Short mmCIF file of C-alpha atoms and ligand atoms in Angstrom, two decimals:
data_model
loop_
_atom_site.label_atom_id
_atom_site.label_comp_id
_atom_site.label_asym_id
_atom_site.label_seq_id
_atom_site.Cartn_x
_atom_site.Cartn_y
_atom_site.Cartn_z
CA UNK G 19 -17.12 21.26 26.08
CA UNK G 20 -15.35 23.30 23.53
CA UNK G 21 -15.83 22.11 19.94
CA UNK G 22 -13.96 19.41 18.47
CA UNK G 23 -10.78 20.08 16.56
CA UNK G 24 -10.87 18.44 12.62
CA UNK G 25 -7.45 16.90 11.73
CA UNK G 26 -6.05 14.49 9.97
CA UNK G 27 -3.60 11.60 10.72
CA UNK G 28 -0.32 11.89 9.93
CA UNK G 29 1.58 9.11 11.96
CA UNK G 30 0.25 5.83 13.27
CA UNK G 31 2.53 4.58 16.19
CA UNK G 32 0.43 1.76 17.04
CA UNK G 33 -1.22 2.82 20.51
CA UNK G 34 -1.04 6.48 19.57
CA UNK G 35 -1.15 9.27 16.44
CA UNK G 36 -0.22 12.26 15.23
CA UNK G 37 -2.69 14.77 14.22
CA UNK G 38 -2.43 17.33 12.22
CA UNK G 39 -5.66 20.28 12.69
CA UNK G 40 -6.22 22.24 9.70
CA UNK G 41 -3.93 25.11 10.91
CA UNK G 42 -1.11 23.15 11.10
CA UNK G 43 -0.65 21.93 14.74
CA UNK G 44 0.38 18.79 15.51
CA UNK G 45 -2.07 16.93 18.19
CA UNK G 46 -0.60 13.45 20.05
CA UNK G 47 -3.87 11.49 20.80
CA UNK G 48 -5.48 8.55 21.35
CA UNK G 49 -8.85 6.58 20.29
CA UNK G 50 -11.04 7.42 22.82
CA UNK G 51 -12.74 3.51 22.58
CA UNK G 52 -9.72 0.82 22.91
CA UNK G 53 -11.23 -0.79 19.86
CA UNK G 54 -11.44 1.76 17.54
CA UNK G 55 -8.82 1.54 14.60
CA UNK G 56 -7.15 4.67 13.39
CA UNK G 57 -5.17 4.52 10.51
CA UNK G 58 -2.65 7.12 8.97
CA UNK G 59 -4.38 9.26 6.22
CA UNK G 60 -7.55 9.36 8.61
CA UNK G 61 -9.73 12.67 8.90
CA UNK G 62 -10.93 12.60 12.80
CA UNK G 63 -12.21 14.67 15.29
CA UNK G 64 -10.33 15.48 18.44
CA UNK G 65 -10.94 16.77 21.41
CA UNK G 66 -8.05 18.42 23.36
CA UNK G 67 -7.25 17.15 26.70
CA UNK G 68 -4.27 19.27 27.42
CA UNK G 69 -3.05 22.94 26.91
CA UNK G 70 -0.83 23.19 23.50
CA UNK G 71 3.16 23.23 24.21
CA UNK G 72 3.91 25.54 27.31
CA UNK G 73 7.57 24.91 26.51
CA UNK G 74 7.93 22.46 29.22
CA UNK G 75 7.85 19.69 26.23
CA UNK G 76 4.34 18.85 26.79
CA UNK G 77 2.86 19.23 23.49
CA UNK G 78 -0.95 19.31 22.72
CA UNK G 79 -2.87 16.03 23.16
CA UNK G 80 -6.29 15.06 22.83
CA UNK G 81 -8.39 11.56 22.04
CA UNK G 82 -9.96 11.02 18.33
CA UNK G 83 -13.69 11.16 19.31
CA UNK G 84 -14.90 10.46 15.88
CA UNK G 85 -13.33 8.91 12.56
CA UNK G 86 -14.92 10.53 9.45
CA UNK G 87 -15.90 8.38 6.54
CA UNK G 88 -13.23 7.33 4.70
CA UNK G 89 -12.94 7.75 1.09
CA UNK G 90 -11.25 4.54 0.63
CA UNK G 91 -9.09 2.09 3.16
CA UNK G 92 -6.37 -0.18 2.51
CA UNK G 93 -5.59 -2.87 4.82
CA UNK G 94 -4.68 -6.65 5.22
CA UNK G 95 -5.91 -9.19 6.57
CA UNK G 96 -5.72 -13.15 8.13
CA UNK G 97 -8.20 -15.07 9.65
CA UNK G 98 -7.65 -13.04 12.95
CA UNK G 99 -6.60 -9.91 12.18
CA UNK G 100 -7.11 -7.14 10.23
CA UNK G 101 -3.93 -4.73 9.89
CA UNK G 102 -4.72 -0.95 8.20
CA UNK G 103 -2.37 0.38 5.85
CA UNK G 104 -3.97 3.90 4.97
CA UNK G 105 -6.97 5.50 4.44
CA UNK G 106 -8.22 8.28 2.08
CA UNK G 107 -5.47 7.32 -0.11
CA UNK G 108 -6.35 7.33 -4.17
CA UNK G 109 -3.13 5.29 -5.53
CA UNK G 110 -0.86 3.49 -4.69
CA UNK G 111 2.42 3.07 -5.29
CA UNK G 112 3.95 -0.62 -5.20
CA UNK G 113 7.89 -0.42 -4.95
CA UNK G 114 9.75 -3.03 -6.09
CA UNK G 115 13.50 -2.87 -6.52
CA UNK G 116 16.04 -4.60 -9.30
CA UNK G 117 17.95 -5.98 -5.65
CA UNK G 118 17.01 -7.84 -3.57
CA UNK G 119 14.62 -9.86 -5.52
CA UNK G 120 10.89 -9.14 -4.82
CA UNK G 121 8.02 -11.28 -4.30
CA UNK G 122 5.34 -11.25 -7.64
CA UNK G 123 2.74 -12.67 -5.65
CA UNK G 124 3.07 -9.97 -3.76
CA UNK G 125 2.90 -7.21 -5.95
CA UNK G 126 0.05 -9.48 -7.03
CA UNK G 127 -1.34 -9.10 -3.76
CA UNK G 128 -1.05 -5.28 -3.40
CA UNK G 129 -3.20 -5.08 -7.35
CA UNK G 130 -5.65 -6.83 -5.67
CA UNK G 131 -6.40 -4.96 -2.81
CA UNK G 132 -6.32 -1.39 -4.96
CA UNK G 133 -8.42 -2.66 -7.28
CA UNK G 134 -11.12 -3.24 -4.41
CA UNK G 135 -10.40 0.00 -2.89
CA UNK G 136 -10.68 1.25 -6.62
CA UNK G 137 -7.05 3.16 -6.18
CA UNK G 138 -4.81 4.07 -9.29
CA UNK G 139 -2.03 2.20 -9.36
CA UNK G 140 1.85 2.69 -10.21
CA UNK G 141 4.52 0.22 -10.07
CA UNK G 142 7.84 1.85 -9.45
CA UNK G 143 10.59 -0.16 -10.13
CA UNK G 144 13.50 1.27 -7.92
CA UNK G 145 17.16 0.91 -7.91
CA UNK G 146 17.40 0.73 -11.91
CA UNK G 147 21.31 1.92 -11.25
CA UNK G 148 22.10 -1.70 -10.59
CA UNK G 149 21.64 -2.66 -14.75
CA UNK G 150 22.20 -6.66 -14.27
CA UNK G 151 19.67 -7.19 -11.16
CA UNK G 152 17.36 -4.58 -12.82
CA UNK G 153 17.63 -6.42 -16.67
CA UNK G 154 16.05 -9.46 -14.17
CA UNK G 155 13.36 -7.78 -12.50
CA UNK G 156 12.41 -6.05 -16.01
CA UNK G 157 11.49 -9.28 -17.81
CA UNK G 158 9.19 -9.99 -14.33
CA UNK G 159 7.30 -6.93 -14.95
CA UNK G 160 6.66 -7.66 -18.71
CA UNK G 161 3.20 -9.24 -17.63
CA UNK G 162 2.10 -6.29 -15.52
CA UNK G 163 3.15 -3.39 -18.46
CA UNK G 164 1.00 -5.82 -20.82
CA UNK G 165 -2.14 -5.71 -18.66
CA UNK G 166 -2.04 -2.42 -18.35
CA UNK G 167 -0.11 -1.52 -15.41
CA UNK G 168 2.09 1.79 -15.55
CA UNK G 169 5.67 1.03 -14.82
CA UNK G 170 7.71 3.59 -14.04
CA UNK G 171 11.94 2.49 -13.88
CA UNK G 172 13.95 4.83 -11.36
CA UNK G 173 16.56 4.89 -9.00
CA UNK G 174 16.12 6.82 -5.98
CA UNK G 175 19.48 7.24 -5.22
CA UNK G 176 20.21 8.85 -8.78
CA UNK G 177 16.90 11.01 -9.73
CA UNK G 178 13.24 10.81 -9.08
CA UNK G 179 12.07 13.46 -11.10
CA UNK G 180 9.91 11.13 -13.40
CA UNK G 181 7.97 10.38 -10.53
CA UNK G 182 6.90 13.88 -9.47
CA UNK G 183 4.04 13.82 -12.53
CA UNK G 184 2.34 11.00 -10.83
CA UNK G 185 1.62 12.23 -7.21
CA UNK G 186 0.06 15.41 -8.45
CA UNK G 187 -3.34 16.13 -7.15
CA UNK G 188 -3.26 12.65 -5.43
CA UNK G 189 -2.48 11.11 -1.54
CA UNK G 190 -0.47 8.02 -2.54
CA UNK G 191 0.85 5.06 -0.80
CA UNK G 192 3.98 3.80 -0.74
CA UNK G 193 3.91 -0.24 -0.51
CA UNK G 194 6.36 -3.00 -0.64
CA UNK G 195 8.39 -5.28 1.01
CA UNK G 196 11.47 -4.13 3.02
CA UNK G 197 14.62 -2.83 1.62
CA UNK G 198 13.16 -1.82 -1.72
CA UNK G 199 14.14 1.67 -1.01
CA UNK G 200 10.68 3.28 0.05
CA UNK G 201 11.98 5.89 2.54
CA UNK G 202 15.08 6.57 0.15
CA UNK G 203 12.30 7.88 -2.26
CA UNK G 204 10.36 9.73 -0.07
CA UNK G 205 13.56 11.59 0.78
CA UNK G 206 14.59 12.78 -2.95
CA UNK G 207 11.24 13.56 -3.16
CA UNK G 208 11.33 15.41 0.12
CA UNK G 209 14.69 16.41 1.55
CA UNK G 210 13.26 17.82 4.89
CA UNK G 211 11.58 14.35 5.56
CA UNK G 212 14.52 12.37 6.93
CA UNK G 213 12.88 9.43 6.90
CA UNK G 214 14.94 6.96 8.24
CA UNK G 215 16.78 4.31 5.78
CA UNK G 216 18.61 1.33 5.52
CA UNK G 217 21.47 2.48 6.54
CA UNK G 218 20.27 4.68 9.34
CA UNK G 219 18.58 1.30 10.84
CA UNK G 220 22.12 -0.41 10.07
CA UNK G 221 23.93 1.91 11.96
CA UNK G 222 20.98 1.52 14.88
CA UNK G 223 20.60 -2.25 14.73
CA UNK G 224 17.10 -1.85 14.43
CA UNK G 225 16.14 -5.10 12.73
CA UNK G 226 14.55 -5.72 9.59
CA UNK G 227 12.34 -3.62 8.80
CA UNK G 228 13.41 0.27 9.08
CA UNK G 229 10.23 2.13 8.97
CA UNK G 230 8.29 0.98 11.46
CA UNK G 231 5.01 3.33 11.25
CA UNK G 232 3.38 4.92 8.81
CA UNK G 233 3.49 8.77 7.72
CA UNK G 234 1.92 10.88 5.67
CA UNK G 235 4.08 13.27 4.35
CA UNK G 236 2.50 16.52 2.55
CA UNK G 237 3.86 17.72 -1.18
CA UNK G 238 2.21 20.55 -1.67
CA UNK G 239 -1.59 21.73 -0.90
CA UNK G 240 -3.36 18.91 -3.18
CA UNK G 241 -0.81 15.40 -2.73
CA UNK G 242 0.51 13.46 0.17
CA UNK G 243 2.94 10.39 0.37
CA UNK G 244 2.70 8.33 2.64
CA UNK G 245 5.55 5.75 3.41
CA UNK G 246 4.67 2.47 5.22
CA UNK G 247 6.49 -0.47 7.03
CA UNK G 248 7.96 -3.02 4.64
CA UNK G 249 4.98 -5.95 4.16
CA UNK G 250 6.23 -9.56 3.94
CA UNK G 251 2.44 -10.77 3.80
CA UNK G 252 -0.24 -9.13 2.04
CA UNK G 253 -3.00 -11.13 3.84
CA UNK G 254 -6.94 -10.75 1.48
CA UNK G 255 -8.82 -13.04 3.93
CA UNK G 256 -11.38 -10.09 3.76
CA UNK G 257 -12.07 -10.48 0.10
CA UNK G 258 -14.62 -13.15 -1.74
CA UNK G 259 -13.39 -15.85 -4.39
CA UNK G 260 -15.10 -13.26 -6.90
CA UNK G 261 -13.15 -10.30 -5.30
CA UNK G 262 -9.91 -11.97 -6.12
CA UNK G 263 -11.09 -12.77 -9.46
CA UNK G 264 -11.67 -9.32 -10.16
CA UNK G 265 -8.87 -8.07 -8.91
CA UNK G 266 -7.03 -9.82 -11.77
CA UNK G 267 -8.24 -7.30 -14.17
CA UNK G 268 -7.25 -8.80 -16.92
CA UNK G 269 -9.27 -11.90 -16.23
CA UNK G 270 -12.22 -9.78 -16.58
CA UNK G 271 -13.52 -10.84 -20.13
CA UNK G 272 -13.37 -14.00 -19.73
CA UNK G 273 -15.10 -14.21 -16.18
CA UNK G 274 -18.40 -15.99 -16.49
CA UNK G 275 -17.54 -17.89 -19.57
CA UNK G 276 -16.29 -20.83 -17.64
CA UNK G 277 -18.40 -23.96 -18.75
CA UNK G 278 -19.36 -24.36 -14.78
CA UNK G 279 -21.01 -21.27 -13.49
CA UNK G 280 -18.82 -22.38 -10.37
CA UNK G 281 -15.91 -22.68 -11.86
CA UNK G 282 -12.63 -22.56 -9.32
CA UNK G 283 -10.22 -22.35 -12.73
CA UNK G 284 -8.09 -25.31 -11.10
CA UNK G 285 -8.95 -28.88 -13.13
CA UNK G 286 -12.53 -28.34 -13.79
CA UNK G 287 -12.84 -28.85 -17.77
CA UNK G 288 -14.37 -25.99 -20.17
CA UNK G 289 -12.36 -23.25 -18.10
CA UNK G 290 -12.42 -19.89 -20.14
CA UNK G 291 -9.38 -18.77 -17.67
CA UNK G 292 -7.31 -21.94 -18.97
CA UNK G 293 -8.41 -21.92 -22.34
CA UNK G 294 -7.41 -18.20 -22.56
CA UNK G 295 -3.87 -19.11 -20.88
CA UNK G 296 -3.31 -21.99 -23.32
CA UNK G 297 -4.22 -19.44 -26.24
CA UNK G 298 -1.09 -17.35 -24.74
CA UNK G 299 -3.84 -14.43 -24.25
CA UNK G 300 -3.33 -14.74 -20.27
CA UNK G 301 -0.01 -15.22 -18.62
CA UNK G 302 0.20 -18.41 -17.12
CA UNK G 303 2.28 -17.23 -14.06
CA UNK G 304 -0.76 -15.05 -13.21
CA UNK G 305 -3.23 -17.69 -13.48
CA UNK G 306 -0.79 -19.78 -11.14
CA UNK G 307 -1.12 -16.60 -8.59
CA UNK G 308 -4.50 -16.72 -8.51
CA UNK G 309 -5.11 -20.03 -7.98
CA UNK G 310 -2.67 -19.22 -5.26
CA UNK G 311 -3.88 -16.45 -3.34
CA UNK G 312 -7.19 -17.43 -4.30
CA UNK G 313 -6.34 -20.70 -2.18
CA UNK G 314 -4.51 -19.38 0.44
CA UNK G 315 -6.15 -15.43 1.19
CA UNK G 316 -3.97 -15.03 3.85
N1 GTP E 410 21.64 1.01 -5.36
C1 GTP E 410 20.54 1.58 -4.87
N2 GTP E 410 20.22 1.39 -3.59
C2 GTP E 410 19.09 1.96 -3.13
C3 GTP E 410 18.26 2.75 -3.96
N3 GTP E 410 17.20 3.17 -3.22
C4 GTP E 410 17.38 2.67 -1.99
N4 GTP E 410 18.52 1.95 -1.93
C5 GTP E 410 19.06 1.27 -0.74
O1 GTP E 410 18.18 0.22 -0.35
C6 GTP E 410 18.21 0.08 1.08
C7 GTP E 410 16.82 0.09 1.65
O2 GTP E 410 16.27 1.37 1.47
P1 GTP E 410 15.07 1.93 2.38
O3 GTP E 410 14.65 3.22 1.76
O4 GTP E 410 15.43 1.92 3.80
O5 GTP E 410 13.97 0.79 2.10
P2 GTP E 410 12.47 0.72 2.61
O6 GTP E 410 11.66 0.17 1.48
O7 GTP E 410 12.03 2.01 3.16
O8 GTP E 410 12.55 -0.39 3.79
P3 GTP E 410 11.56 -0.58 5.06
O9 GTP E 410 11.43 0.75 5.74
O10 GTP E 410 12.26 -1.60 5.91
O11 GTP E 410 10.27 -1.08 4.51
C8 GTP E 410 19.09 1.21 1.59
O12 GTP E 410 20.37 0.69 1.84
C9 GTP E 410 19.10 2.20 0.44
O13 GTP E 410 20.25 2.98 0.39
C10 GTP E 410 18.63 2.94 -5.32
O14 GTP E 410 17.98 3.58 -6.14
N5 GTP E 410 19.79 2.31 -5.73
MG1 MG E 411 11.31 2.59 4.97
ZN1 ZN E 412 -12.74 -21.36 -15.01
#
């Protein structure tokens, strides 16, 4: 048997992927065990089971034999299922857009699980050329700038240059809901993408959500993008109580202060994460999103 072929996946279609080897070909293959998850972003080994194009339209296929360790994985999760977002990735991007209206827990959500993958982080706010809805989903952000979190206001219809800075010499992630104008970045960025948008899918009558797989898209020899499926749900049933709390970072001086070494930071009395909330040092929404997602992972 001929030696395997290293690649790296660029599009997860569900059943199947896309490889790419390390000279650039583009491999259609399969897991070789049904059970084995393969997620965009994933360095694998192949083995070829067919001869490369012939120009009858049979490309070159082959089955992942072996998934390499990953560097980091992002993924969701309920109490019976596990979904993976991307692996190898080391930020990510959470879109949000001025219109329509997105969901802070979440954005919440998406902190969360970067923080236990230990990924940078950028918040884009996108579609900042609609100055009303964007005034609105500003103010919503005020709690994440003053934790922290680097917010970067854009619209990808208009100009994207200020986000070029951040991708260098990383493989980001592109996460949010639907319609927050993901793909419309990734083609600014990249104008030989075509990824599919809005209005594409409107024209198709594809349903809600217009990118349906993931795909990494190159930038130059040291970043990727990759652009993802709108998420409604961001399930964390695979994190602990304590890798919740963590993932509200700015929780993190006052964790273990808590009168009860148990402490849930619901009723119980002598709560440090209260206390600091009635004090004004912790935003009370985010207290109310933990309790939340703390309660309900999934
Ligand atoms: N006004 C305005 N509209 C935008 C902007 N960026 C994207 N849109 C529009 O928002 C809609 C959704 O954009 P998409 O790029 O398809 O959104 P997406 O996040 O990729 O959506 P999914 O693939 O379903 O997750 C489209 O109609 C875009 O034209 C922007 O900066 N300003
Ligand atoms: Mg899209
Ligand atoms: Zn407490």
């Amino acid at each position: 048997m001929k030696p395997p072929i290293q690649g790296q996946i660029v599009a997860s279609f569900g059943r199947h992927y896309l490889a790419e080897s390390a000279d650039g070909e583009l491999i259609t293959c399969v897991p070789r065990g049904k059970k084995s998850e393969v997620a965009c972003g994933d360095e694998v080994e192949i083995q070829r089971t067919a001869k490369a194009s012939t120009g009858d339209g049979t490309g070159a296929q082959g089955v992942i034999e072996r998934i390499m360790p990953r560097r980091s994985l992002l993924h969701r999760s309920d109490a019976f299922r596990e979904k993976l977002i991307a692996a190898n990735v080391t930020q990510i991007i959470v879109v949000v857009a001025a219109e329509p209206s997105f969901s802070d827990e979440l954005l919440a959500r998406c902190l969360v699980a970067a923080f236990d993958q230990k990924l940078d982080v950028l918040i884009v706010l996108n579609k900042c050329d609609l100055p009303e809805a964007a005034a609105a989903a500003r103010k919503r952000l005020i709690p994440y700038a003053a934790i922290g979190y680097r917010v970067l206001e854009l619209s990808a219809k208009q100009d994207v240059s200020a986000l070029r800075p951040f991708l260098t010499n990383h493989t980001s992630v592109l996460v949010g809901q639907s319609g927050m104008g993901k793909s419309t970045l990734i083609n600014a960025l990249l104008p030989d993408a075509h990824a599919a948008t809005r209005e594409i899918s409107a024209a198709l009558d594809s349903g809600k959500h217009t990118t349906t797989h993931a795909r990494l898209y190159r930038i130059d020899k040291t970043s990727g993008l990759i652009d993802c499926p709108g998420v409604q749900a961001f399930g964390l049933h695979h994190l602990s109580f304590g890798g919740i709390e963590q993932g509200f970072v700015e929780f993190a001086q006052y964790l273990g202060q808590c009168r009860f070494r148990d402490c849930r930071h619901a009723h119980e009395p002598g709560c440090a994460l209260r206390n600091a909330v009635s004090e004004g040092k912790i935003n009370a929404r985010r207290l109310d999103l933990f309790l939340q997602i703390a309660t309900h992972k999934a």
